[in-house]
Tab-separated table of C-alpha atoms in Angstrom:
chain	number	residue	atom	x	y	z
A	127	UNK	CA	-28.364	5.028	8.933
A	128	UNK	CA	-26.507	2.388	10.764
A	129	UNK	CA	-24.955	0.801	13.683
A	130	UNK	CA	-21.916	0.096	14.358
A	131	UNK	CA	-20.766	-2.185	17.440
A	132	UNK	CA	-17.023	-2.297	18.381
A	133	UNK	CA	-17.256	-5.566	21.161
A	134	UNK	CA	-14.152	-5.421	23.139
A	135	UNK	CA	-12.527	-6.965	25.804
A	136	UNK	CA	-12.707	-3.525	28.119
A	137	UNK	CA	-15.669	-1.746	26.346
A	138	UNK	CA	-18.359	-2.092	24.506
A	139	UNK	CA	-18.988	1.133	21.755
A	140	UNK	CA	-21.662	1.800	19.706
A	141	UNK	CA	-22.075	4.169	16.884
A	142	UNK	CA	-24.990	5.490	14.960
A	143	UNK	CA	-23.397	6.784	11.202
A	144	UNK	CA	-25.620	8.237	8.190
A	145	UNK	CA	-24.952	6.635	4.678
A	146	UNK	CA	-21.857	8.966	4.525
A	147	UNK	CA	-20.017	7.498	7.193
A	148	UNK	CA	-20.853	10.647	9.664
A	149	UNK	CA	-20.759	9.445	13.218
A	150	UNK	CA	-24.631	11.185	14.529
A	151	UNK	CA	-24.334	9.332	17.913
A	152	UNK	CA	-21.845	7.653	19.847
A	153	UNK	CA	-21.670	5.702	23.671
A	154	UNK	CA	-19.391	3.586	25.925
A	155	UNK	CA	-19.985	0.887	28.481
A	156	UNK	CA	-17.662	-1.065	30.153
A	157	UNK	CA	-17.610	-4.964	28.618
A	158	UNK	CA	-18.070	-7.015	32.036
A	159	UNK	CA	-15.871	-9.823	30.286
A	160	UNK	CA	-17.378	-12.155	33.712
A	161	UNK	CA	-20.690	-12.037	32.629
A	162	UNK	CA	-22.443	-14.647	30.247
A	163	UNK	CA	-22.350	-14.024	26.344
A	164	UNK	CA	-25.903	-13.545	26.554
A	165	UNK	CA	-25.231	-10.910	28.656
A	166	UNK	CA	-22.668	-9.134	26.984
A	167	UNK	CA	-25.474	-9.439	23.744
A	168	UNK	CA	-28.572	-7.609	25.618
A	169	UNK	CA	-25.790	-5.248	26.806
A	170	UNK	CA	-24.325	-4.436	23.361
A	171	UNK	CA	-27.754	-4.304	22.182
A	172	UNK	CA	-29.742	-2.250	24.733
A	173	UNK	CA	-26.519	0.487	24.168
A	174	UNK	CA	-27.466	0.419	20.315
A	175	UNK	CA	-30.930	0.998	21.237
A	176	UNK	CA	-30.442	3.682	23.642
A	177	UNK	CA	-28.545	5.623	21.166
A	178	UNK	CA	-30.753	5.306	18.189
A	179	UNK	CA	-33.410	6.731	20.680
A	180	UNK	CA	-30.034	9.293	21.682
A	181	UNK	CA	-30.286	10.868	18.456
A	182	UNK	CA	-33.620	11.282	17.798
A	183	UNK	CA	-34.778	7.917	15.853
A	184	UNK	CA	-36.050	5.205	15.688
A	185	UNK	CA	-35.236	1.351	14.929
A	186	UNK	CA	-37.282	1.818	11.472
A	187	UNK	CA	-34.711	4.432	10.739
A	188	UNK	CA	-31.731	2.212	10.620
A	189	UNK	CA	-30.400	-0.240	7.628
A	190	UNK	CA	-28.426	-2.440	9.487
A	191	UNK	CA	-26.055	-3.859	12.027
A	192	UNK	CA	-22.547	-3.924	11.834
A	193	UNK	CA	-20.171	-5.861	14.701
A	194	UNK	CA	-16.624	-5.961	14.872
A	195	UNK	CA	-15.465	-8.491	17.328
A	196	UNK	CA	-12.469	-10.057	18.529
A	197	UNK	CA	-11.709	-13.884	17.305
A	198	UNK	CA	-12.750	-16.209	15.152
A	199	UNK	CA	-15.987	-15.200	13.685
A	200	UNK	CA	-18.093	-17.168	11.060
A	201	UNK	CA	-19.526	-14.012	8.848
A	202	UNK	CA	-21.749	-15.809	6.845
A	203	UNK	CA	-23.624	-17.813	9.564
A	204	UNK	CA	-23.192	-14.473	11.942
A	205	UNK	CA	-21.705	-16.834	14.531
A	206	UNK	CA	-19.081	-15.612	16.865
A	207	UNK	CA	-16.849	-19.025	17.250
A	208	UNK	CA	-13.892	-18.176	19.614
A	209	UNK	CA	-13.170	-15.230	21.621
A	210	UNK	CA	-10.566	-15.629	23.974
A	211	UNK	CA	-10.680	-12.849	26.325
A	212	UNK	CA	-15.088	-13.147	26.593
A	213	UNK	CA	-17.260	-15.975	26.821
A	214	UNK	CA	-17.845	-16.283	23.334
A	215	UNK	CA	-17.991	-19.811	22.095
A	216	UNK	CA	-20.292	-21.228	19.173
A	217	UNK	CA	-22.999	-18.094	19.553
A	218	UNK	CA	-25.154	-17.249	17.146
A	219	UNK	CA	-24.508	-13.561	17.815
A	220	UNK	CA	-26.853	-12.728	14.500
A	221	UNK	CA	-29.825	-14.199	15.801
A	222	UNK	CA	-29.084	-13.394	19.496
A	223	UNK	CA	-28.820	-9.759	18.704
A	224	UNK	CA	-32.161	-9.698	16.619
A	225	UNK	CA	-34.119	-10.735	20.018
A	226	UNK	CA	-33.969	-7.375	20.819
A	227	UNK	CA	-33.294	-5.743	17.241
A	228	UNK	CA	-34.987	-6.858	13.975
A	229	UNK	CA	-32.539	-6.216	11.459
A	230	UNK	CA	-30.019	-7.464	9.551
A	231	UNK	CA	-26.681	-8.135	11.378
A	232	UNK	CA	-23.115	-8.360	9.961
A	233	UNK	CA	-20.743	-9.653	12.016
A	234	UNK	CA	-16.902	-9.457	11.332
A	235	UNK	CA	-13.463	-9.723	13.051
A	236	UNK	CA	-12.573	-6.410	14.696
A	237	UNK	CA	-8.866	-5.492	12.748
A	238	UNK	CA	-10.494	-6.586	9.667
A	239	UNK	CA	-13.426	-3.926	10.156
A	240	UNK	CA	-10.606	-1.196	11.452
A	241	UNK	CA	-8.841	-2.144	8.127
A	242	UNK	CA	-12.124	-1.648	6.310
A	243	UNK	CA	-12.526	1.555	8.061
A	244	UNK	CA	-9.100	3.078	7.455
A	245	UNK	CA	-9.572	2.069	3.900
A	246	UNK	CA	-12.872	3.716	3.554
A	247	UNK	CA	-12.594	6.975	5.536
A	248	UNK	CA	-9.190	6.832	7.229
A	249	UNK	CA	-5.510	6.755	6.233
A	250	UNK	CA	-6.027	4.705	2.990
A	251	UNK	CA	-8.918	7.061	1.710
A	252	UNK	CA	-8.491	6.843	-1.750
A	253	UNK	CA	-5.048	4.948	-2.204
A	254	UNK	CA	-5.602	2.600	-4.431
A	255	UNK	CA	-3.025	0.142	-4.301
């Protein structure tokens, strides 16, 4: 299993999927765009907890983390280097986020993960060009 973080501007979404891309859990909270980064991180991740615990698991259940955010992220480094609509600026989202959760954390630029998505299980499932 998995996570899945969608940080946003408005709202903050969090999904638990199984290896087959099966959405087993799901919640919303508004993003309170005001508040401090670090903020917005114990948000994001409390939500991921509380739905793990949602659907009946636990943290030793899931793989990984993955975040899509708005900006300029650096993916290898899991740093989150510009947002411009949240107080995102230099933050080590990767390590911030393992504070609360102990796994690995992928962090990526949110159209490039809806592109990824579409291409895995949306409108460009299995087009190959």
């Amino acid at each position: 299993m998995y996570i899945g973080i969608d940080l946003g501007g408005t709202n903050i979404k969090v999904g638990l999927v199984d290896s087959e891309g099966n959405i087993l859990e799901k919640a919303s909270i508004p993003t309170n765009a005001t508040s401090t980064s670090e903020d917005i991180i114990k948000d994001m991740a409390t939500l991921a907890l509380q739905v793990i615990e949602q659907a009946g698991f636990t943290v030793n259940d899931v793989k990984s983390i993955g975040i899509g955010s708005p900006g300029t992220p650096d993916c290898e480094n899991g740093m989150l280097i510009y947002t411009n609509n949240l107080p995102f600026r230099n933050t080590p989202i990767r390590a911030e986020i393992q504070k609360y959760i102990n796994l690995p954390v992928h962090l990526n630029n949110d159209a490039n993960c809806a592109a990824l998505g579409e291409a895995y299980a949306g409108a460009a499932k299995d087009v190959h060009h």
